[in-house]
Coordinates of C-alpha atoms in Angstrom, one line a residue:
Chain A
M44 CA 125.2 95.0 84.7
I45 CA 122.5 92.8 86.0
Y46 CA 121.6 95.6 88.4
L47 CA 121.3 98.1 85.5
F48 CA 119.0 95.6 83.8
Q49 CA 116.9 95.2 86.9
V50 CA 116.8 98.9 87.6
L51 CA 115.5 99.5 84.1
N52 CA 112.9 96.7 84.6
G53 CA 112.0 98.4 87.8
I54 CA 111.5 101.8 86.2
G55 CA 109.2 100.2 83.6
L56 CA 107.2 98.4 86.2
G57 CA 107.2 101.5 88.4
M58 CA 105.7 103.6 85.6
L59 CA 102.9 101.1 85.3
Y60 CA 102.3 101.2 89.0
F61 CA 102.3 105.0 88.7
L62 CA 99.6 104.9 86.1
L63 CA 97.5 102.6 88.3
A64 CA 98.0 104.8 91.4
V65 CA 97.3 108.1 89.6
G66 CA 94.0 106.8 88.3
L67 CA 93.0 105.7 91.8
S68 CA 94.1 109.1 93.1
V69 CA 92.3 111.2 90.5
I70 CA 89.0 109.3 91.2
F71 CA 89.4 109.7 94.9
G72 CA 90.4 113.3 94.7
L73 CA 87.3 114.4 92.7
L74 CA 84.7 112.0 94.0
Q75 CA 85.9 111.1 97.5
F76 CA 85.2 107.6 96.2
V77 CA 87.2 104.5 97.2
N78 CA 87.5 102.4 94.1
F79 CA 88.2 98.8 95.0
A80 CA 87.3 97.8 91.4
H81 CA 90.4 99.6 90.2
G82 CA 92.3 96.3 89.9
A83 CA 89.4 94.9 87.9
F84 CA 89.8 97.6 85.3
Y85 CA 93.5 96.7 85.0
L86 CA 92.5 93.1 84.6
L87 CA 89.9 94.0 81.9
G88 CA 92.5 96.1 80.0
A89 CA 94.9 93.2 80.0
Y90 CA 92.3 90.7 78.9
L91 CA 90.8 92.9 76.2
T92 CA 94.3 93.4 74.7
Y93 CA 94.9 89.6 74.9
D94 CA 91.5 89.0 73.2
L95 CA 92.0 91.6 70.5
T96 CA 95.5 90.5 69.6
T97 CA 94.4 86.8 69.3
R98 CA 91.6 88.0 67.0
G99 CA 94.2 89.4 64.6
F100 CA 94.3 93.0 65.7
G101 CA 97.8 94.3 66.0
F102 CA 99.0 95.4 69.5
W103 CA 99.0 99.0 68.3
A104 CA 95.3 98.8 67.6
A105 CA 94.5 96.6 70.6
M106 CA 96.1 98.7 73.3
P107 CA 94.2 102.0 72.6
L108 CA 91.1 100.1 71.8
A109 CA 91.2 98.1 75.1
T110 CA 91.9 101.3 77.0
L111 CA 88.9 103.0 75.4
I112 CA 86.6 100.1 76.0
V113 CA 87.6 99.9 79.7
A114 CA 87.1 103.7 80.1
G115 CA 83.7 103.4 78.4
I116 CA 82.5 100.5 80.6
A117 CA 83.7 102.3 83.7
A118 CA 81.9 105.5 82.6
L119 CA 78.7 103.5 82.0
I120 CA 79.0 101.8 85.5
E121 CA 79.5 105.3 87.0
A122 CA 76.5 106.8 85.3
V123 CA 74.2 103.9 86.0
L124 CA 75.2 102.8 89.5
L125 CA 78.0 104.6 91.3
H126 CA 76.7 108.1 91.4
R127 CA 73.9 106.9 93.6
I128 CA 76.2 105.9 96.4
Y129 CA 78.6 108.8 96.7
K130 CA 76.8 110.2 99.6
L131 CA 76.9 106.9 101.5
P132 CA 79.8 106.1 103.9
H133 CA 83.0 104.6 102.5
T134 CA 81.9 101.2 103.7
F135 CA 79.3 101.0 101.0
H136 CA 81.7 102.3 98.3
I137 CA 83.9 99.5 99.2
L138 CA 81.1 97.0 99.3
V139 CA 79.9 98.0 95.8
T140 CA 83.3 98.1 94.2
V141 CA 84.4 94.8 95.8
G142 CA 81.2 93.3 94.4
L143 CA 81.9 94.8 90.9
A144 CA 85.5 93.4 91.1
L145 CA 84.1 90.0 91.8
V146 CA 81.6 90.2 88.9
V147 CA 84.4 91.3 86.5
Q148 CA 86.7 88.6 87.7
E149 CA 84.1 85.9 87.2
L150 CA 83.0 87.3 83.8
V151 CA 86.6 87.2 82.7
I152 CA 86.9 83.5 83.8
I153 CA 83.6 82.7 82.0
A154 CA 84.7 84.5 78.8
W155 CA 88.4 83.5 78.6
G156 CA 88.8 80.5 81.0
P157 CA 90.7 80.3 84.3
L158 CA 94.1 79.5 82.9
G159 CA 95.3 82.8 81.4
G160 CA 97.5 83.3 78.5
S161 CA 100.4 85.2 77.0
V162 CA 100.4 88.2 74.7
P163 CA 103.3 88.6 72.2
A164 CA 105.3 91.8 72.2
P165 CA 104.1 94.0 69.3
E166 CA 105.5 93.7 65.8
G167 CA 108.6 95.7 65.5
L168 CA 109.4 95.6 69.2
Q169 CA 110.1 91.9 69.6
G170 CA 113.9 92.2 69.4
V171 CA 116.5 93.5 71.9
V172 CA 118.5 96.6 72.1
I173 CA 122.3 96.0 72.2
L174 CA 124.5 98.7 73.7
G175 CA 128.0 97.3 74.1
D176 CA 127.6 94.3 76.3
F177 CA 124.2 95.5 77.6
I178 CA 121.2 93.8 76.1
Y179 CA 117.6 94.9 76.8
P180 CA 114.2 93.9 75.3
Q181 CA 112.8 96.6 73.0
Y182 CA 109.3 96.4 74.2
R183 CA 110.3 97.1 77.8
L184 CA 112.3 100.0 76.7
F185 CA 109.3 101.2 74.8
T186 CA 107.0 101.0 77.9
I187 CA 109.5 103.2 79.8
G188 CA 109.6 105.9 77.1
F189 CA 105.8 105.7 76.4
T190 CA 104.8 106.0 80.0
A191 CA 107.3 108.8 80.6
V192 CA 105.7 110.8 77.8
L193 CA 102.3 109.9 79.1
A194 CA 103.3 111.0 82.6
G195 CA 104.3 114.4 81.2
L196 CA 101.0 114.7 79.3
L197 CA 99.1 113.8 82.4
W198 CA 100.9 116.3 84.5
W199 CA 100.2 119.0 81.9
L200 CA 96.5 117.9 81.7
L201 CA 96.0 118.0 85.4
E202 CA 98.0 121.1 86.2
G203 CA 98.2 123.1 83.1
T204 CA 94.8 122.9 81.4
R205 CA 91.3 124.2 81.9
L206 CA 90.1 120.6 82.2
G207 CA 92.5 120.0 85.0
A208 CA 91.4 123.1 86.7
I209 CA 87.8 121.9 86.5
V210 CA 88.7 118.6 88.0
R211 CA 90.7 120.1 90.8
G212 CA 88.0 122.7 91.4
G213 CA 85.4 119.9 91.5
S214 CA 87.4 118.1 94.2
E215 CA 87.7 121.3 96.2
S216 CA 84.0 122.2 96.1
P217 CA 81.5 120.4 93.8
A218 CA 78.8 123.0 94.9
N219 CA 80.9 125.9 93.6
M220 CA 81.5 124.2 90.3
A221 CA 77.8 123.6 89.9
L222 CA 77.2 127.3 90.6
L223 CA 79.7 128.2 87.9
G224 CA 77.5 126.3 85.5
Y225 CA 79.5 123.1 85.1
N226 CA 77.6 119.8 84.9
T227 CA 79.3 118.1 87.8
L228 CA 77.4 114.8 87.1
R229 CA 79.0 114.6 83.7
I230 CA 82.4 115.6 84.9
N231 CA 82.2 112.9 87.6
T232 CA 81.4 110.3 84.9
A233 CA 84.2 111.5 82.7
V234 CA 86.7 111.5 85.5
F235 CA 85.8 108.0 86.6
G236 CA 86.1 106.7 83.1
F237 CA 89.4 108.5 82.7
G238 CA 90.8 107.1 85.9
A239 CA 89.6 103.6 85.1
G240 CA 91.0 104.0 81.6
L241 CA 94.4 104.6 83.0
A242 CA 94.2 101.3 84.9
G243 CA 93.0 99.6 81.7
L244 CA 96.0 101.1 79.9
A245 CA 98.4 99.9 82.6
G246 CA 96.8 96.4 82.1
A247 CA 97.2 96.6 78.3
L248 CA 100.9 97.7 78.6
A249 CA 101.6 95.0 81.2
A250 CA 100.0 92.1 79.2
P251 CA 103.0 91.5 76.8
I252 CA 105.4 91.6 79.8
R253 CA 103.6 89.4 82.4
G254 CA 100.8 87.7 80.4
V255 CA 97.2 87.6 81.6
E256 CA 95.5 85.6 84.4
P257 CA 92.2 86.1 86.1
F258 CA 93.6 87.1 89.5
M259 CA 96.1 89.7 88.4
G260 CA 93.6 92.4 89.4
I261 CA 94.0 91.9 93.2
E262 CA 97.8 92.2 93.1
A263 CA 97.5 95.4 91.0
L264 CA 94.9 96.8 93.4
S265 CA 97.1 96.3 96.5
V266 CA 100.2 97.6 94.7
A267 CA 98.3 100.7 93.7
F268 CA 97.2 101.1 97.4
V269 CA 100.8 100.7 98.5
V270 CA 101.9 103.4 96.0
V271 CA 99.2 105.8 97.1
V272 CA 100.0 105.2 100.8
I273 CA 103.7 105.7 100.3
G274 CA 103.3 108.7 98.0
G275 CA 100.4 110.4 99.6
M276 CA 96.9 110.5 98.1
G277 CA 96.2 113.2 95.6
S278 CA 99.9 113.9 95.1
Y279 CA 100.9 113.5 91.5
T280 CA 104.7 113.7 92.3
G281 CA 104.1 111.4 95.2
A282 CA 102.5 108.7 93.0
L283 CA 105.4 109.0 90.5
V284 CA 108.2 108.8 93.1
A285 CA 106.5 106.0 95.1
G286 CA 105.6 104.1 91.9
L287 CA 109.2 104.1 90.7
L288 CA 110.5 103.3 94.2
V289 CA 108.2 100.3 94.5
G290 CA 109.0 99.1 91.0
V291 CA 112.8 99.4 91.4
V292 CA 112.7 97.7 94.9
Q293 CA 110.7 94.8 93.5
S294 CA 112.9 94.4 90.5
V295 CA 116.3 94.6 92.2
M296 CA 115.0 92.2 95.0
T297 CA 114.2 89.7 92.2
T298 CA 118.0 89.3 91.8
L299 CA 118.9 89.4 95.4
W300 CA 116.1 87.3 96.9
P301 CA 113.7 86.0 94.2
E302 CA 111.1 84.4 96.6
G303 CA 110.9 87.5 98.8
A304 CA 110.8 90.2 96.0
R305 CA 107.1 91.0 96.3
L306 CA 107.3 90.7 100.1
M307 CA 109.9 93.5 100.1
I308 CA 107.4 95.9 98.6
Y309 CA 105.1 95.6 101.6
V310 CA 108.0 95.5 104.1
G311 CA 109.2 98.8 102.5
M312 CA 105.7 100.2 102.9
A313 CA 105.5 99.2 106.5
L314 CA 108.9 100.9 107.1
V315 CA 107.8 104.1 105.4
I316 CA 104.6 104.2 107.4
A317 CA 106.4 103.5 110.7
L318 CA 108.9 106.4 110.0
M319 CA 106.7 108.9 108.1
P320 CA 103.0 108.2 108.6
R321 CA 102.0 110.7 106.0
G322 CA 103.9 109.1 103.2
L323 CA 106.9 110.6 101.4
L324 CA 105.1 113.6 99.9
G325 CA 101.8 113.6 101.6
R326 CA 100.5 116.7 103.2
A327 CA 97.6 115.8 105.5
Chain B
M44 CA 66.2 100.7 121.3
N45 CA 64.9 97.5 119.8
P46 CA 64.6 94.9 122.5
L47 CA 66.4 92.4 120.3
D48 CA 69.5 94.6 120.6
K49 CA 69.7 94.2 124.3
P50 CA 72.7 92.1 125.5
W51 CA 70.6 89.3 127.0
A52 CA 68.6 89.0 123.8
Q53 CA 71.8 88.8 121.8
L54 CA 73.2 86.1 123.9
T55 CA 70.0 84.1 123.8
L56 CA 69.9 84.4 120.0
A57 CA 73.5 83.1 119.9
L58 CA 72.6 80.1 122.1
L59 CA 69.5 79.4 119.9
A60 CA 71.7 79.5 116.8
V61 CA 74.0 76.8 118.4
L62 CA 71.0 74.6 119.2
V63 CA 69.1 75.2 115.9
L64 CA 72.0 74.5 113.5
P65 CA 72.2 70.8 114.1
L66 CA 68.4 70.5 113.6
F67 CA 68.5 72.0 110.1
L68 CA 71.9 71.0 108.7
K69 CA 73.1 67.5 107.7
S70 CA 76.7 68.4 107.6
G71 CA 78.4 68.9 110.9
I72 CA 81.4 70.3 109.1
L73 CA 79.3 73.1 107.6
A74 CA 77.6 73.8 110.9
T75 CA 81.0 74.0 112.7
E76 CA 82.4 76.3 110.0
I77 CA 79.4 78.6 110.5
L78 CA 80.1 78.9 114.2
I79 CA 83.8 79.5 113.7
F80 CA 83.2 82.3 111.2
A81 CA 80.4 83.7 113.3
M82 CA 82.8 84.4 116.1
V83 CA 85.5 85.7 113.7
V84 CA 82.9 88.0 112.0
A85 CA 81.7 89.2 115.4
A86 CA 85.3 90.2 116.1
C87 CA 85.4 92.1 112.9
N88 CA 82.2 93.8 113.9
L89 CA 83.8 95.0 117.1
L90 CA 86.0 97.0 114.9
L91 CA 83.6 98.0 112.2
G92 CA 80.3 98.4 114.1
Y93 CA 81.6 99.6 117.5
T94 CA 84.8 101.4 116.7
G95 CA 84.2 102.5 113.1
L96 CA 87.3 100.8 111.8
L97 CA 86.9 99.0 108.5
S98 CA 89.7 96.4 108.6
F99 CA 90.7 94.5 105.5
G100 CA 93.3 92.7 107.6
Q101 CA 91.3 90.2 109.5
G102 CA 92.6 87.4 107.4
I103 CA 96.1 88.1 108.8
F104 CA 94.9 87.1 112.3
F105 CA 92.8 84.2 111.1
G106 CA 95.9 82.9 109.2
I107 CA 98.2 83.4 112.1
G108 CA 95.8 81.4 114.3
T109 CA 95.6 78.7 111.6
Y110 CA 99.4 78.4 111.4
A111 CA 99.9 78.6 115.1
A112 CA 97.6 75.6 115.5
G113 CA 99.1 73.8 112.5
I114 CA 102.7 74.2 113.6
C115 CA 102.1 73.4 117.3
L116 CA 99.9 70.4 116.7
T117 CA 101.8 68.8 113.8
R118 CA 105.4 69.4 115.1
W119 CA 105.1 69.3 118.9
Q120 CA 102.8 67.6 121.4
I121 CA 101.3 70.7 122.9
P122 CA 97.9 70.4 124.6
V123 CA 95.0 71.9 122.7
P124 CA 93.9 74.4 125.3
L125 CA 97.4 75.8 125.4
V126 CA 97.5 75.9 121.6
L127 CA 94.2 77.9 121.5
A128 CA 95.4 80.3 124.2
G129 CA 98.7 80.7 122.4
A130 CA 97.0 81.4 119.1
A131 CA 94.8 84.1 120.8
V132 CA 97.9 85.7 122.3
L133 CA 99.8 85.6 119.1
G134 CA 96.8 87.1 117.3
A135 CA 96.5 89.9 119.8
A136 CA 100.2 90.6 119.4
T137 CA 100.1 90.7 115.6
A138 CA 96.9 92.8 115.7
T139 CA 98.6 95.3 118.1
L140 CA 101.4 95.7 115.6
V141 CA 99.2 95.9 112.5
G142 CA 96.8 98.2 114.4
W143 CA 99.5 100.5 115.7
L144 CA 100.9 101.0 112.2
S145 CA 97.5 101.2 110.4
I146 CA 95.9 103.6 112.8
R147 CA 98.6 106.1 112.0
R148 CA 96.5 106.9 109.0
Q149 CA 92.8 107.6 109.0
G150 CA 89.8 106.9 106.8
V151 CA 90.5 105.5 103.4
Y152 CA 94.3 105.3 104.0
F153 CA 93.6 103.1 107.0
V154 CA 91.5 100.7 104.8
M155 CA 94.2 100.6 102.2
L156 CA 96.9 100.0 104.8
T157 CA 95.1 97.1 106.3
L158 CA 94.7 95.6 102.8
A159 CA 98.4 96.1 102.1
F160 CA 99.3 94.5 105.4
S161 CA 97.2 91.5 104.6
Q162 CA 99.2 91.1 101.4
L163 CA 102.4 91.5 103.4
F164 CA 101.5 88.6 105.7
Y165 CA 100.4 86.5 102.8
F166 CA 103.8 86.9 101.2
V167 CA 105.5 86.2 104.5
A168 CA 103.6 82.9 104.7
Y169 CA 104.3 82.2 101.0
T170 CA 108.0 83.1 101.1
F171 CA 108.9 81.2 104.3
S172 CA 107.5 77.9 103.1
G173 CA 109.8 75.9 105.4
V174 CA 107.7 77.0 108.3
T175 CA 104.3 77.3 106.7
G176 CA 104.4 74.6 104.1
G177 CA 103.9 77.3 101.4
D178 CA 101.3 76.4 98.8
N179 CA 100.6 73.0 100.3
G180 CA 100.0 74.3 103.8
L181 CA 100.5 72.1 106.9
L182 CA 98.8 68.7 106.5
G183 CA 97.5 66.4 109.2
V184 CA 96.3 68.9 111.9
P185 CA 94.6 66.6 114.5
R186 CA 91.2 67.3 116.2
P187 CA 91.4 67.9 119.9
S188 CA 90.6 65.2 122.4
I189 CA 88.8 65.3 125.7
A190 CA 89.5 62.8 128.5
G191 CA 91.4 60.6 126.0
T192 CA 88.8 60.5 123.3
A193 CA 89.5 62.4 120.1
L194 CA 86.6 64.6 118.9
N195 CA 86.9 63.0 115.4
A196 CA 83.2 62.8 114.6
P197 CA 82.0 66.1 113.0
W198 CA 79.2 66.6 115.5
S199 CA 81.3 65.9 118.6
Y200 CA 83.8 68.6 117.3
Y201 CA 80.8 70.8 116.7
T202 CA 79.9 70.6 120.4
F203 CA 83.4 71.6 121.3
V204 CA 83.4 74.6 118.9
A205 CA 79.8 75.5 120.1
V206 CA 81.1 75.8 123.7
C207 CA 84.0 78.0 122.5
F208 CA 81.6 80.1 120.4
V209 CA 79.2 80.8 123.2
A210 CA 82.0 81.7 125.5
V211 CA 83.6 84.0 122.9
F212 CA 80.3 85.6 122.0
A213 CA 79.5 86.2 125.7
I214 CA 82.9 87.9 126.1
L215 CA 82.3 90.1 123.1
V216 CA 78.9 91.1 124.5
V217 CA 80.5 91.9 127.8
V218 CA 83.2 93.9 126.1
T219 CA 80.8 96.0 124.1
Q220 CA 78.6 96.6 127.1
S221 CA 81.5 97.7 129.3
T222 CA 82.8 101.2 129.8
F223 CA 85.5 100.3 127.3
G224 CA 82.9 99.3 124.7
R225 CA 80.9 102.6 125.3
T226 CA 84.1 104.5 124.8
L227 CA 84.6 102.8 121.5
L228 CA 81.2 103.9 120.4
A229 CA 82.0 107.4 121.4
I230 CA 85.2 107.2 119.3
R231 CA 83.1 105.9 116.4
E232 CA 80.6 108.8 116.7
N233 CA 83.1 111.6 117.1
E234 CA 86.7 110.9 117.6
G235 CA 87.7 114.5 118.0
R236 CA 85.3 115.0 120.9
A237 CA 86.3 111.7 122.5
A238 CA 89.9 112.8 122.4
A239 CA 89.1 116.3 123.7
I240 CA 87.4 114.7 126.7
G241 CA 90.7 113.1 127.5
F242 CA 90.3 109.6 126.2
P243 CA 93.5 108.2 124.6
T244 CA 91.6 107.3 121.4
R245 CA 94.5 105.6 119.6
L246 CA 95.2 103.4 122.6
F247 CA 91.5 102.4 122.7
K248 CA 91.5 101.6 119.0
I249 CA 94.6 99.5 119.3
E250 CA 93.1 97.6 122.2
A251 CA 90.0 97.0 120.1
F252 CA 92.3 95.7 117.4
A253 CA 94.0 93.4 119.9
I254 CA 90.8 91.9 121.2
S255 CA 89.5 91.4 117.6
G256 CA 92.8 89.8 116.6
A257 CA 92.8 87.5 119.5
V258 CA 89.3 86.2 118.8
T259 CA 90.1 85.9 115.0
A260 CA 93.2 83.9 115.6
F261 CA 91.4 81.7 118.1
G262 CA 88.8 81.1 115.3
G263 CA 91.6 80.4 112.8
A264 CA 93.1 77.8 115.1
L265 CA 89.7 76.1 115.5
H266 CA 89.3 76.1 111.7
A267 CA 92.7 74.4 111.2
M268 CA 91.5 71.6 113.5
L269 CA 88.2 71.4 111.7
I270 CA 89.6 70.9 108.2
G271 CA 92.8 69.1 109.3
V272 CA 95.0 71.4 107.3
A273 CA 96.6 74.8 107.9
P274 CA 96.2 76.1 104.3
L275 CA 97.9 79.2 102.7
S276 CA 94.4 80.3 101.6
N277 CA 93.5 81.1 105.2
I278 CA 95.9 84.1 105.2
E279 CA 95.1 85.3 101.7
Y280 CA 93.5 88.6 100.8
H281 CA 90.4 86.5 100.0
T282 CA 89.9 85.6 103.6
S283 CA 90.1 89.2 104.8
E284 CA 87.6 90.1 102.1
L285 CA 85.3 87.2 103.1
I286 CA 85.2 88.2 106.8
L287 CA 84.5 91.8 105.9
I288 CA 81.8 90.9 103.4
M289 CA 80.1 88.6 106.0
T290 CA 80.2 91.4 108.6
I291 CA 78.6 94.0 106.3
I292 CA 76.0 91.6 104.9
G293 CA 75.1 90.6 108.5
G294 CA 74.8 94.3 109.5
S295 CA 77.2 96.0 111.9
S296 CA 74.8 97.4 114.4
S297 CA 74.6 94.2 116.6
L298 CA 76.9 91.3 117.3
F299 CA 74.3 88.7 116.4
G300 CA 74.1 90.3 113.0
S301 CA 77.6 88.9 112.4
V302 CA 76.2 85.4 113.1
L303 CA 73.6 85.9 110.5
G304 CA 76.1 87.2 108.0
A305 CA 78.4 84.2 108.5
G306 CA 75.5 81.8 108.3
F307 CA 74.0 83.5 105.2
Y308 CA 77.3 83.5 103.3
L309 CA 78.4 80.0 104.1
L310 CA 75.0 78.5 103.4
L311 CA 74.7 80.4 100.1
A312 CA 78.2 79.3 99.2
D313 CA 77.4 75.7 100.0
A314 CA 74.2 75.7 98.0
L315 CA 75.4 77.6 95.0
S316 CA 79.0 76.4 94.5
T317 CA 77.9 72.9 93.7
V318 CA 75.4 74.2 91.2
W319 CA 77.5 76.8 89.5
P320 CA 81.3 77.2 89.9
R321 CA 81.1 80.8 89.0
W322 CA 78.6 81.7 91.8
L323 CA 80.9 84.5 93.0
L324 CA 79.4 86.5 90.2
L325 CA 76.1 86.3 92.0
L326 CA 77.8 87.2 95.3
G327 CA 79.1 90.3 93.6
L328 CA 75.6 91.3 92.6
V329 CA 74.4 90.5 96.2
L330 CA 77.0 92.9 97.5
V331 CA 75.9 95.7 95.2
A332 CA 72.2 95.1 96.2
V333 CA 73.1 95.1 99.9
A334 CA 74.8 98.5 99.5
L335 CA 71.9 99.9 97.6
F336 CA 68.9 98.5 99.4
L337 CA 69.9 96.9 102.7
Q338 CA 72.4 99.2 104.3
R339 CA 71.7 97.9 107.8
G340 CA 72.3 94.4 106.6
L341 CA 70.4 91.3 107.5
W342 CA 70.1 92.4 111.1
G343 CA 68.4 95.6 109.9
L344 CA 65.9 93.3 108.1
V345 CA 65.3 91.4 111.4
E346 CA 64.8 94.6 113.3
R347 CA 62.4 95.9 110.7
G348 CA 60.5 92.6 110.8
Y349 CA 60.3 92.6 114.6
D350 CA 59.0 96.2 114.6
L351 CA 56.4 95.3 112.0
V352 CA 55.1 92.4 114.1
F353 CA 55.4 94.3 117.3
R354 CA 53.5 97.3 116.0
R355 CA 50.8 95.1 114.4
Q356 CA 50.1 93.5 117.8
R357 CA 50.0 96.9 119.4
A358 CA 48.3 98.9 116.7
P359 CA 44.7 97.7 117.2
E360 CA 44.9 98.7 120.9
T361 CA 41.5 97.1 121.2
P362 CA 40.1 94.5 123.6
A363 CA 40.8 92.0 120.9
E364 CA 44.4 92.0 122.1
E365 CA 44.3 88.9 124.3
H366 CA 45.7 85.4 124.0

């Protein structure tokens, strides 16, 4: 029974990891841009949710609001700063986004202090679900359902709509998209905001589960990297499978070996890389 | 080529740095730390500048060296030269393993993998606190002693580290000048072509990793003896990031650029952190500015300054040029 509990926890956690990785992947796919500030957007999403709920907003208002604010800030950063450096080597992408991540982290500490805080589960989801002798928190069950619906929507958006076709077309050949009359600059800004917004949403959803603290961004960034490395960059299914795998491994290990739970994520990654260098579903 | 980029000029500059630091700095600890990071950053530069590998995992090797020194010196009576050599060997071995796994992926994946491995080793150190002391680290790491006298005073330890630094820097200069180093440059410029000529490029990259890891772990061991602790923070993500930031700020086109990068960062940190605890905010902005306006780093600035002065002396080309 404890394993069922941990597997469910892992699925919830894994779906959050999937959201993080897919945002990173979409940004890289279109812009060939390595975003080391991705964890900072997750951090910001969590803190904005924390801030808005302490100001009396309900979680249901705070979560979408936080997501939108993060997406807006990211789009602004892209429009003002990042589009200038796309043509530079990856080193400078990394330098700028590491710099941005530091700025965000320090601003968070200035605004909300170094200690962090907790976010209560939203009204109406504070109880538990009881199925026979199995008891599970309602909010965690909600995140699983909500992110599953979201994953479906995302898949449809990227694979089934005109917008997705534009994004994919832009990642194949920005020049051709420009020739077809699309304003690639604006698409780039929108996609960056969108990817960062997904990270912000993951942060907002995670806040009631794990609380907020100023250094949660780094952990999120490296987990997103692990998921992308295992799943294969640009592969939607890869991100989903790898996210769930990482989440479940971490949760189940929490029961078996609490101190080593997070270590096992990275050991798992090393094993996958040693056996299948391209990742589980990666192509090239 | 700028004459400052020549190997002898680089070595002379490194020697000068060693002699100049005591004149301008009051704190022997800070001066020693600069030299330790200068060699560690130069080792990172061997990967970034010469091989084109952006490694976010240098903190792993630094931490391994720190723990090697911490464990050997606090638990067993092992002579310091042996400890330093052991740390370097252990660093090389770890770097070979990490390099072998990371090099299986290229470009951005490679960067992500090195960062993920740095998290892996952090959690290893965190999880096995019986060996590493966990959050507390290993306390009471002694300074080395020569001929029976311990190098306890900061400046006497500085002298010891300075000798190590010059030796390591010279080795790195020799490595980059050798056929091996030239081949690394070829791999950086065009890996496909280097492979087509018949160079085993992966092997070369792993060897570069091993050398870099050895030097970094050596520096880590010296650092543990400097601060008297083998702390968990030396193997954290933050240390990897720090080493990489210093490398890029310094500029990756010459080894001495790394010395500038380490010096600039540590002096800035020393000056600002007492004034404003949130000074990392400023550092973040500095990084953005470097990427936008100073892509060849501080060394690029030095080269530009040298060219400016050099050309000014030459430009008149008149009889006035005599002194």
